[in-house]
Coordinates of C-alpha atoms in Angstrom, one line a residue:
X1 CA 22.6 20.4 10.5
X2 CA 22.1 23.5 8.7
X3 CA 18.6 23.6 6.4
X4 CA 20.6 23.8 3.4
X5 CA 22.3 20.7 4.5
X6 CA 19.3 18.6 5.3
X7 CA 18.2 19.6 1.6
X8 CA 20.5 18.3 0.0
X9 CA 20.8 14.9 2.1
X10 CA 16.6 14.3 1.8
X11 CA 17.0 15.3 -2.3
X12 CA 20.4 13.4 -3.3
X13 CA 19.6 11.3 -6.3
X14 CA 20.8 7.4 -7.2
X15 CA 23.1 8.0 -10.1
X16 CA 22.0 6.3 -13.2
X17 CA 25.5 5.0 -13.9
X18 CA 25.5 2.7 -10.4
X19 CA 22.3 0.8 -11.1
X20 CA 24.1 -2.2 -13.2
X21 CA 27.0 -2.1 -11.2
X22 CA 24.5 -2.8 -8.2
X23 CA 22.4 -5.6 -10.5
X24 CA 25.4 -7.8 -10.7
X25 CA 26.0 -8.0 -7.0
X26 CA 21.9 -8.6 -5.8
X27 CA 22.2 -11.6 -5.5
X28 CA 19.0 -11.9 -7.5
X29 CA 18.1 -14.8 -10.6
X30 CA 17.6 -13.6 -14.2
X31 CA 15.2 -16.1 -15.4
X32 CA 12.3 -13.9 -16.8
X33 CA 11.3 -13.7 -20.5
X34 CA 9.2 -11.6 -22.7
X35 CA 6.5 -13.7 -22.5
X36 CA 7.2 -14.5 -18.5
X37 CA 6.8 -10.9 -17.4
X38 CA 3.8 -10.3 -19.7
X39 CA 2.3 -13.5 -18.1
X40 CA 3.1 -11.7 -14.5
X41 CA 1.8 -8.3 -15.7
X42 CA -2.0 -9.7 -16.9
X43 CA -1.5 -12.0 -13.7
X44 CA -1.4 -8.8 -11.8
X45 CA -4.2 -7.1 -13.8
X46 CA -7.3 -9.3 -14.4
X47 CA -8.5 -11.5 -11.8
X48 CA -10.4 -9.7 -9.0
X49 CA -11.8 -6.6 -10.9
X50 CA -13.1 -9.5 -13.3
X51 CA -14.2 -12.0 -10.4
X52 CA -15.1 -9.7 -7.4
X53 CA -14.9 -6.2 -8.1
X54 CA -17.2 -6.0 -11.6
X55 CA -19.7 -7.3 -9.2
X56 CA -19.1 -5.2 -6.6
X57 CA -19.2 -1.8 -8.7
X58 CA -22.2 -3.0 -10.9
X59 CA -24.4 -4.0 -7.5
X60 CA -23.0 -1.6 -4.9
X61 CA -23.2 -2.2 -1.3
X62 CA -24.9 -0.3 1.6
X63 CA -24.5 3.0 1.3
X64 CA -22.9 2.8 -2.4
X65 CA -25.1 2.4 -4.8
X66 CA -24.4 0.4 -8.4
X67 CA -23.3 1.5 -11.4
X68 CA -25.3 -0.7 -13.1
X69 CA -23.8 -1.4 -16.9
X70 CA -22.2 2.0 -16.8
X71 CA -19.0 -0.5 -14.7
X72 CA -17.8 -0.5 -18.3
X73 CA -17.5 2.8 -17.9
X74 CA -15.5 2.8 -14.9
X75 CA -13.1 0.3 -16.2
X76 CA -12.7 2.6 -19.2
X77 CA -11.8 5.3 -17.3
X78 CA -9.4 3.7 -14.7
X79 CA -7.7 2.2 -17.5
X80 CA -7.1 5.6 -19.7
X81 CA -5.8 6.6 -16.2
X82 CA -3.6 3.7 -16.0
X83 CA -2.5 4.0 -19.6
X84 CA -0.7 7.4 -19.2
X85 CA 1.1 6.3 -16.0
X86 CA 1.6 2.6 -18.0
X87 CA 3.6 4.5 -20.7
X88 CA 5.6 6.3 -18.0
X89 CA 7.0 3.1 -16.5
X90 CA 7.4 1.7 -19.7
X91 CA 10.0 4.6 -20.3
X92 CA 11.9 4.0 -16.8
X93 CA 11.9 0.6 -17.2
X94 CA 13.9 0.8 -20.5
X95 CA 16.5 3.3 -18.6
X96 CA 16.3 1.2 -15.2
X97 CA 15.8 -2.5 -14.9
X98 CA 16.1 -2.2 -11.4
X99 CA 14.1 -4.3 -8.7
X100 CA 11.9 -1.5 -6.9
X101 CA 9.8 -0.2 -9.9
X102 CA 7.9 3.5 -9.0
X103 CA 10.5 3.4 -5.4
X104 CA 13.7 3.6 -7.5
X105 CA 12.4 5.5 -10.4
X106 CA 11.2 8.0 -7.7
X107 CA 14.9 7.9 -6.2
X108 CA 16.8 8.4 -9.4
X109 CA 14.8 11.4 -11.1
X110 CA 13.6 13.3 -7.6
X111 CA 15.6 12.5 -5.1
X112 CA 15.8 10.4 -1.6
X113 CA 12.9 11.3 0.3
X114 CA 10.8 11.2 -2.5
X115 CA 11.9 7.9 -3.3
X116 CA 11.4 7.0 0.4
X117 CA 7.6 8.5 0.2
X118 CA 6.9 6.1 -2.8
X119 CA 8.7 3.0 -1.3
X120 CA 6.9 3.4 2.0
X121 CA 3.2 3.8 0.2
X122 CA 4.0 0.7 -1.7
X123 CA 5.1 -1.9 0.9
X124 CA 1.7 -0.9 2.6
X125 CA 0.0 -0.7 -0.6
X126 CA 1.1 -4.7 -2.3
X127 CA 0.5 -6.2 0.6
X128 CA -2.8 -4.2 1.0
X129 CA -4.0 -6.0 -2.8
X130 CA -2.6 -8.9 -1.5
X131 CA -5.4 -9.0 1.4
X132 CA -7.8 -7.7 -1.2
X133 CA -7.6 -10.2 -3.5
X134 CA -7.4 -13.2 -1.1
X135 CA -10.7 -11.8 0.6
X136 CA -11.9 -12.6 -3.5
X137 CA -11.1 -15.7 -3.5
X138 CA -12.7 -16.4 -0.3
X139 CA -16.5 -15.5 -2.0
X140 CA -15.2 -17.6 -5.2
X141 CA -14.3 -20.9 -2.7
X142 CA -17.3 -19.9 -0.4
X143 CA -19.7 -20.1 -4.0
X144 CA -17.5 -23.4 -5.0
X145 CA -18.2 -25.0 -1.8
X146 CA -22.1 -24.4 -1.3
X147 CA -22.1 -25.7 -5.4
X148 CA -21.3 -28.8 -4.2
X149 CA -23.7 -28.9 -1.1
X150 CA -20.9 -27.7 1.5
X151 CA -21.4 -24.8 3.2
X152 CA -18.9 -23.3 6.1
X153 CA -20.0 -21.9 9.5
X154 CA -20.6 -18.2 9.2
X155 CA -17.9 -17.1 11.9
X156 CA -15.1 -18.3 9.5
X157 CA -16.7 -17.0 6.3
X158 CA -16.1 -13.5 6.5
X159 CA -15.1 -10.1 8.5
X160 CA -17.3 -8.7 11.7
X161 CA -17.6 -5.5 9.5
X162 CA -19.6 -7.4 6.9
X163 CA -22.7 -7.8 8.8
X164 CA -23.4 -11.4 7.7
X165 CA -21.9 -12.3 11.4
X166 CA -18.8 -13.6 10.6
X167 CA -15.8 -13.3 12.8
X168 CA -12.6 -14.0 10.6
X169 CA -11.8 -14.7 7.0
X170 CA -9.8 -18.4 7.3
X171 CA -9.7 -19.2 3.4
X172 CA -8.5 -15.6 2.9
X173 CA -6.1 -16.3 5.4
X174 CA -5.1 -19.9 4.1
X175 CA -4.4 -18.6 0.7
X176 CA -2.2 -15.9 1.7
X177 CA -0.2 -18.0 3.1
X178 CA -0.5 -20.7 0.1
X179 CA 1.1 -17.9 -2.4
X180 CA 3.4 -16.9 0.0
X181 CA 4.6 -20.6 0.1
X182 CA 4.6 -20.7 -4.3
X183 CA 6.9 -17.2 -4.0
X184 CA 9.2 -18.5 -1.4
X185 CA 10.3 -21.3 -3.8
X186 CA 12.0 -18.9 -6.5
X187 CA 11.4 -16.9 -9.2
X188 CA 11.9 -19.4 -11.8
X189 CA 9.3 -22.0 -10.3
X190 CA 6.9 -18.8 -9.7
X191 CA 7.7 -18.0 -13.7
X192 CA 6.9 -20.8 -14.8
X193 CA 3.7 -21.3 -12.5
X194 CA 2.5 -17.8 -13.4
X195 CA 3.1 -18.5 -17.2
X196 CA 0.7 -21.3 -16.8
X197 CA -1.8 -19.6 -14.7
X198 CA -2.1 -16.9 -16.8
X199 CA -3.5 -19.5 -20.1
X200 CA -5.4 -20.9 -17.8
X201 CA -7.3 -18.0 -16.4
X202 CA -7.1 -16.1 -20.3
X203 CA -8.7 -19.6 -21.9
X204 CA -11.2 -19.2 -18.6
X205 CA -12.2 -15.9 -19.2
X206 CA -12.9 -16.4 -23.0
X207 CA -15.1 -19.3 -22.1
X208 CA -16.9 -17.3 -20.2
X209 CA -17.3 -14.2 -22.9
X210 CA -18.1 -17.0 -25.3
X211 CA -20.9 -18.9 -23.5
X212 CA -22.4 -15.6 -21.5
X213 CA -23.1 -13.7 -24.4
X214 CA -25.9 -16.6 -26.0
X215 CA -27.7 -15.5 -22.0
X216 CA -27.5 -11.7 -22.7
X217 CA -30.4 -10.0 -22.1
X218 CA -30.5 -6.6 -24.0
X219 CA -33.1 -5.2 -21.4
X220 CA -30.4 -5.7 -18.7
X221 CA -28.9 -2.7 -19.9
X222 CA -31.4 -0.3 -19.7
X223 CA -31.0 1.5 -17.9
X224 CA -27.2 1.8 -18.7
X225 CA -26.4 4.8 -16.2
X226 CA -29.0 4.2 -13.3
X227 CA -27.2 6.4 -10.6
X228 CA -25.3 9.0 -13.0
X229 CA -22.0 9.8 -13.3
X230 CA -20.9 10.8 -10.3
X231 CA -21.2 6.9 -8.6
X232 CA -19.6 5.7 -12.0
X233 CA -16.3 8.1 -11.5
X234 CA -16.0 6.8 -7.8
X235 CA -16.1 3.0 -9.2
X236 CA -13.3 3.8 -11.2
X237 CA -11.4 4.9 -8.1
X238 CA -12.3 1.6 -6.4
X239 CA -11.8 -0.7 -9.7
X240 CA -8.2 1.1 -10.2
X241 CA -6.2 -1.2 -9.1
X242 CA -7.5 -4.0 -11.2
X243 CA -5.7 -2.0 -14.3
X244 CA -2.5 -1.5 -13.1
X245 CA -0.7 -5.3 -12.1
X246 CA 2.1 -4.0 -14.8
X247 CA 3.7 -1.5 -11.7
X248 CA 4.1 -4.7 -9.5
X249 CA 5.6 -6.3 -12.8
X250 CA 8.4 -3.6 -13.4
X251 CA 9.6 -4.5 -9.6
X252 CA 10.5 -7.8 -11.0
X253 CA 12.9 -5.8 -14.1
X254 CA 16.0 -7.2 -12.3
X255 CA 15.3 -10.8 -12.5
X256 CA 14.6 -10.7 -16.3
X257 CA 16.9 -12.1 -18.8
X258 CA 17.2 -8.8 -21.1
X259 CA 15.0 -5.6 -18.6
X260 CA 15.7 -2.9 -21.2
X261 CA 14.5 -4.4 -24.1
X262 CA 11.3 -6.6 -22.6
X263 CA 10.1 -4.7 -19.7
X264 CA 8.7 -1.6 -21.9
X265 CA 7.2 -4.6 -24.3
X266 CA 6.1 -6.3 -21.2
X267 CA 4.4 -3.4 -19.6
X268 CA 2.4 -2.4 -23.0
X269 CA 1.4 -5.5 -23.8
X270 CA -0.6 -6.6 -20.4
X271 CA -2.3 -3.8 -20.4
X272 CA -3.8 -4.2 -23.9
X273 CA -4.5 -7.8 -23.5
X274 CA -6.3 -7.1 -19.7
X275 CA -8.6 -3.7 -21.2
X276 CA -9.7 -5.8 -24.0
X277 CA -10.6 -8.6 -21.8
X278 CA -12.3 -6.1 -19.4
X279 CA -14.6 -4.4 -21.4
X280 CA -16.5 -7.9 -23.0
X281 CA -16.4 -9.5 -19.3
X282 CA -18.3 -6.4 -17.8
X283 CA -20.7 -5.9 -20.9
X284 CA -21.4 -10.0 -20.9
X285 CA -21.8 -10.0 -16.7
X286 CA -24.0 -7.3 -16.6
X287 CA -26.0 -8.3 -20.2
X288 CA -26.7 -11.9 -18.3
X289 CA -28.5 -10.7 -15.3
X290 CA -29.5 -7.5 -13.8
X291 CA -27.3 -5.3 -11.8
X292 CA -29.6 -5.3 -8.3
X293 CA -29.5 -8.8 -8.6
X294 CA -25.3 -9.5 -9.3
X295 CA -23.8 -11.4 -6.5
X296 CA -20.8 -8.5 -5.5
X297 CA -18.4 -11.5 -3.7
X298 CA -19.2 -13.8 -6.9
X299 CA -20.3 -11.9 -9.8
X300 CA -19.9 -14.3 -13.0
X301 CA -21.2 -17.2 -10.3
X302 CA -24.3 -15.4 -9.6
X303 CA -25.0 -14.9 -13.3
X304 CA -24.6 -18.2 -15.0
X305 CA -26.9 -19.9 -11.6
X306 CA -29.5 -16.9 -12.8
X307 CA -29.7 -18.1 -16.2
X308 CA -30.0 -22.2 -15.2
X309 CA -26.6 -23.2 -15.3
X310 CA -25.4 -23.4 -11.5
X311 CA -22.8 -26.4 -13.2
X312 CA -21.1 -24.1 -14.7
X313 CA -20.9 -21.4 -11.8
X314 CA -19.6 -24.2 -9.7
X315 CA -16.3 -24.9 -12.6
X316 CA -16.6 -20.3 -13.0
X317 CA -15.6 -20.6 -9.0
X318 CA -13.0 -23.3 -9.4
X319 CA -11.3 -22.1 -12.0
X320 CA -11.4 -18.1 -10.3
X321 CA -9.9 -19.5 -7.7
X322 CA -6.6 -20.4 -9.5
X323 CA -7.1 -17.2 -11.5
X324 CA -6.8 -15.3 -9.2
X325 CA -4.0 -16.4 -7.3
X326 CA -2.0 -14.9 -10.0
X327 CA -2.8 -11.7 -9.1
X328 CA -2.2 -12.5 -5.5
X329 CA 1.8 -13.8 -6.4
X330 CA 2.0 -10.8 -8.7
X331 CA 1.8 -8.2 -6.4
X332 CA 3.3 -10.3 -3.0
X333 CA 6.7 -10.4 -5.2
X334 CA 6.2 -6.6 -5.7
X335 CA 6.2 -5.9 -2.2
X336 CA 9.2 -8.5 -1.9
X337 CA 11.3 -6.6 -4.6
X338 CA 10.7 -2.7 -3.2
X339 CA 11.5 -4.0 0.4
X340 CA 14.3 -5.9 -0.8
X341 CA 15.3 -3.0 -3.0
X342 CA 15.4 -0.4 0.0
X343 CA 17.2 -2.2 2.2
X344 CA 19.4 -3.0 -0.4
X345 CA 20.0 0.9 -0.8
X346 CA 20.7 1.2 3.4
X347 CA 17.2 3.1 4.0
X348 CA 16.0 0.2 5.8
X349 CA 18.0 -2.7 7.5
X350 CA 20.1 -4.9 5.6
X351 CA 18.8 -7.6 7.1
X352 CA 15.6 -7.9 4.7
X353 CA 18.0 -7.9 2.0
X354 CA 19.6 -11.2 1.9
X355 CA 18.7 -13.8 -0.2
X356 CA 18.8 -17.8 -0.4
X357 CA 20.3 -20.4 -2.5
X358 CA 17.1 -19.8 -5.1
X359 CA 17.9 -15.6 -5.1
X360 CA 14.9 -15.3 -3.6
X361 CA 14.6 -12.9 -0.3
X362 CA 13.0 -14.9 1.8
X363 CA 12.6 -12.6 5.0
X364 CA 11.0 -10.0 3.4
X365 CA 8.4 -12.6 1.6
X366 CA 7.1 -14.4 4.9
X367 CA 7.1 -11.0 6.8
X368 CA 4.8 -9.5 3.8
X369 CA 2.8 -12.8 3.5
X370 CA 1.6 -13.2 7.1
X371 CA 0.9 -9.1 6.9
X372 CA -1.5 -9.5 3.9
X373 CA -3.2 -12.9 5.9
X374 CA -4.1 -10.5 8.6
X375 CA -5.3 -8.1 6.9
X376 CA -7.4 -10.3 4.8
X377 CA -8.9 -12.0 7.7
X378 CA -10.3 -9.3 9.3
X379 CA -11.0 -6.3 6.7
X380 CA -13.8 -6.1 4.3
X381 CA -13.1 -6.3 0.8
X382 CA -14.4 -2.6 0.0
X383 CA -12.2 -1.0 3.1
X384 CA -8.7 -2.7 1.5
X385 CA -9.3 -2.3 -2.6
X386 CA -9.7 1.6 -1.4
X387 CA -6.6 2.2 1.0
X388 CA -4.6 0.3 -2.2
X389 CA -5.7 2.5 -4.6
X390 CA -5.0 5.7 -2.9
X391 CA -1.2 4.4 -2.6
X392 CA -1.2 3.3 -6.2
X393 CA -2.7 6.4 -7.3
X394 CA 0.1 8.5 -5.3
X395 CA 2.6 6.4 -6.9
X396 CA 2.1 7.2 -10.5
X397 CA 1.6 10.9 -9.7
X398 CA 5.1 10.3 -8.7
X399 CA 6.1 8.3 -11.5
X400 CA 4.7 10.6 -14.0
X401 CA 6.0 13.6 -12.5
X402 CA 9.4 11.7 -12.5
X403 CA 9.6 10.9 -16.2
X404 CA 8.8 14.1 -17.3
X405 CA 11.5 16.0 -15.3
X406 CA 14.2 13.3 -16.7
X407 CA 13.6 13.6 -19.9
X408 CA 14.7 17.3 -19.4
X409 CA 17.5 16.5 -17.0
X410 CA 18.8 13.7 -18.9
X411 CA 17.4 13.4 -22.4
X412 CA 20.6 11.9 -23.5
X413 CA 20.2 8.6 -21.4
X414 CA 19.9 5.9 -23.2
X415 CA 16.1 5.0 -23.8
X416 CA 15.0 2.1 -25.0
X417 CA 11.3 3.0 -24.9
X418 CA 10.5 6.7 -25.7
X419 CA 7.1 7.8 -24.3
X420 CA 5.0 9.8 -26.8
X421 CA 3.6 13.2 -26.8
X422 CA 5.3 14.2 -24.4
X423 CA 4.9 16.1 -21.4
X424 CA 1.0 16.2 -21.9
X425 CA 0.6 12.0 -21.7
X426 CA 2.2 12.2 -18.1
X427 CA 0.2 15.3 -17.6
X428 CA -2.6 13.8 -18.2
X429 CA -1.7 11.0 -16.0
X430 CA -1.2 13.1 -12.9
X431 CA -4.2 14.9 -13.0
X432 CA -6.3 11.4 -14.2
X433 CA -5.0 9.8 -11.1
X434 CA -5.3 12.8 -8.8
X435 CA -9.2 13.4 -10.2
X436 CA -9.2 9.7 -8.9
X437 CA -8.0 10.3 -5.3
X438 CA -10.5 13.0 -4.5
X439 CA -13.2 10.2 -5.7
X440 CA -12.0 8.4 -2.2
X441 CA -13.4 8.4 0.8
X442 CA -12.0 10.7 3.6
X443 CA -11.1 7.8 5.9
X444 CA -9.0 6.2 3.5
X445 CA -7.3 9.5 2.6
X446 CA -6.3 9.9 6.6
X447 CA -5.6 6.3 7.2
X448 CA -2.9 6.9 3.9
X449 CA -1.8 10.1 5.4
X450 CA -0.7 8.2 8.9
X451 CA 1.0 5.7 7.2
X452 CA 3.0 8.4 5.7
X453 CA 3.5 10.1 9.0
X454 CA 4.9 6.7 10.3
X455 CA 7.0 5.9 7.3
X456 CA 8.8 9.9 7.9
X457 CA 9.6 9.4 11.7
X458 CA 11.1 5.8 9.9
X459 CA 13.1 7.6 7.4
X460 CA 14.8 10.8 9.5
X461 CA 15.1 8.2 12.3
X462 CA 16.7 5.7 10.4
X463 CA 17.1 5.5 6.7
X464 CA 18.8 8.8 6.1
X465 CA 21.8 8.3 8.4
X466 CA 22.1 4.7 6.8
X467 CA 21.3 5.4 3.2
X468 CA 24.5 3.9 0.8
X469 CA 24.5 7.7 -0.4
X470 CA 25.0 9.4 2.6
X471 CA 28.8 9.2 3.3
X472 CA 28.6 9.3 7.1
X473 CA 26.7 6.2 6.5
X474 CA 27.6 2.8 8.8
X475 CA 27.0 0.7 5.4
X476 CA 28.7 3.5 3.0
X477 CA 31.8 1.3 2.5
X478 CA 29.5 -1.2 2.0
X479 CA 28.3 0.8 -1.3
X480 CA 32.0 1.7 -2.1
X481 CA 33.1 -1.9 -1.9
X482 CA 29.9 -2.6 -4.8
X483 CA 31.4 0.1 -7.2
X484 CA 34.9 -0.5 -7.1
X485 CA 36.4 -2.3 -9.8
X486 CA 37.3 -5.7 -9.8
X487 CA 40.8 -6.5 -10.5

């Protein structure tokens, strides 16, 4: 094959025109509402940066030191960064309501490989927060448990590569498998579930706001910046993905009753709800008690047992458990939806893409949910929120890249949603999210840059020669069959 050649085939673009065509043959449910996929989106967002990763940031860890009050700060500018790449999807999503999110909005504006690139990340990425936020819960029940006088044997606690001598995570493992179980039944019992979640864990976290701020202590937040700046940019790197649960959201655009018109709605309106939520959380945790002495696994636990009220940690770790799990199903039916979505367009095997009597692909959701237990049972929670947020962080380079050069290839298509100010909001967005990947540390960069190298060999090996676009394609009359007219 001639260079030229190989261009083309790596750079050929899903048309625009074929992605309803292809909705009415997935095989998927459309059963999501406005207030469903916002539900799903502040499932996605608050819950561990609240519960674990506020903490985390404020306190440090060996060899990291805290942020202090200055979290606030980190929160702020994650979510500034995630509001330019937020704005971005809202766009696509009004075009596309297409299972895959950043994977197929990749595909359509850039072409194949870059679609492929962004698709790859993401399957490691999703099932990488998965892990993350099941190794969350784990401190949470582990807090819950010694409330109550119960306390489990250290070896099934927590990772070797904590240092507190544990050997594997079993509740992280346990409740990777529990949301896997909740998915697996269909999207309209998981909509419903997460709609009720979310109350739960909103009415939660305003209960804690409300009651924490009668125990601030003003002289908790002096000093506000006790490291400088330069820790307090590198929290916002770790603390990204807590701000951006709306991306996993838009992978879920094909199962909603009306995409175009709720998805940008959708998108906007988590991410309002979850900053404002953020920024009284981290200013009432680290008000209460003083950053050196925040719990990182429990944060909000630690706090209310520091200021005499250990009943009320205990019902804080109860209830975070639950809360959390909606961040858990959140992202476990993103990773569904982009595998589903790329084996549905031939650049991995078909296989993955069939679904049951409920529409729900159930190959790809047990394959990704016994992943993310493994991961979680042997990974500290640092080493996975990092290698997820350099994946993330890549994708809405990509995504914001994509929706600018759109708008200028297509600026007739029909938009729901039209971003503002552009191209300097996407701009901003690259270079936000790219300032943030430099804040990462070197082994997470070359642990991302292997999966890529892996995901490559995957995609000239395999998906290019079986890709529905490529006409030499063994599943090409497969795509043919979808697009020709019936009757």
């Amino acid at each position: 094959m001639s260079t030229k050649d190989l261009s083309q085939s790596i750079l050929r673009r899903k048309p625009l025109d074929d992605i309803e065509e292809e909705n009415k043959h997935s095989g998927l449910f459309k059963s999501l509402g406005l207030w469903q996929l916002t539900a799903i989106g502040v499932g996605g967002i608050i819950g561990v940066g609240i519960f674990s990763l506020a903490g985390l940031i404020a306190a440090g860890t060996e060899g990291t030191p805290g942020v202090g009050p200055a979290v606030l700060i980190s929160f702020l500018i994650a979510g500034l960064a995630s509001a330019a790449a937020a704005l971005s999807y809202a766009e696509f999503a009004g075009m596309i309501p297409r299972a895959g999110s950043a994977y197929t909005y990749g595909y359509v504006a850039l072409g194949e490989v870059i679609g492929w690139f962004i698709g790859w990340d993401l399957l490691l990425e999703y099932v990488a927060i998965v892990a993350v936020v099941a190794i969350g819960i784990s401190g949470y029940f582990d807090a819950f448990l010694s409330g109550i006088g119960i306390h489990l044997p250290t070896w099934m606690a927590s990772t070797a590569d904590e240092g507190k001598g544990g050997i594997v995570n079993i509740p992280a493992i346990l409740v990777c498998l529990l949301v896997t179980w909740i998915l697996s039944r269909g999207t309209k019992a998981f909509g419903r579930f997460e709609l009720v979640a979310v109350a739960i864990k909103v009415v939660l976290i305003l209960f804690i706001i409300g009651l924490g701020v009668f125990y601030i202590d003003t002289n908790n937040y002096n000093p506000f910046m006790p490291s400088g700046f330069g820790p307090v940019l590198a929290g916002s790197a770790t603390v990204f993905f807590a701000v951006f649960g709306y991306d996993a959201m838009s992978t879920a655009a094909e199962e909603a009753t009306d995409g175009k018109k709720h998805m940008p709605k959708a998108i906007v309106l988590s991410l309002i709800i979850a900053m404002l939520l953020y920024v009284a959380a981290t200013l009432v945790l680290t008000g209460m008690q003083n950053y050196k002495d925040i719990d990182p696994a429990a944060g909000f636990a630690s706090a209310f047992t520091s200021v005499g009220l250990p009943v009320i940690a205990t019902i804080i770790s109860v209830f975070a458990v639950l809360s959390i799990l909606t961040v858990m199903l959140t992202f476990l039916l993103g990773v569904t939806r982009v595998w589903f979505s790329m084996s549905r367009d031939g650049l991995l095997p078909g296989w993955f893409s069939k679904t049951d009597r409920h529409g729900t692909p159930q190959r790809v959701t047990w394959i990704a949910g016994v992943a993310s237990a493994l991961l979680a049972g042997v990974f500290p929670i640092k080493a996975v929120a990092d290698l997820t947020n350099i994946g993330i962080l890549a994708a809405f380079v990509v995504v914001c890249v994509a929706v600018i050069v759109f708008r200028y290839k297509k600026p007739d298509a029909p938009r729901t949603f039209r971003l503002p100010l552009m191209p300097f909001i996407p701009a901003f967005g690259v270079l936000a999210s790219a300032l943030l990947i430099w804040q990462l540390p070197a082994d997470t960069k070359w642990r991302f840059v292997i999966w890529l190298i892996i995901g490559l060999i995957i995609y000239f090996g395999y998906g290019r020669k079986h890709s529905l676009m490529n006409p030499n394609s063994p599943r090409h009359e497969e795509a043919v069959e979808m697009h020709r007219p019936v009757g």
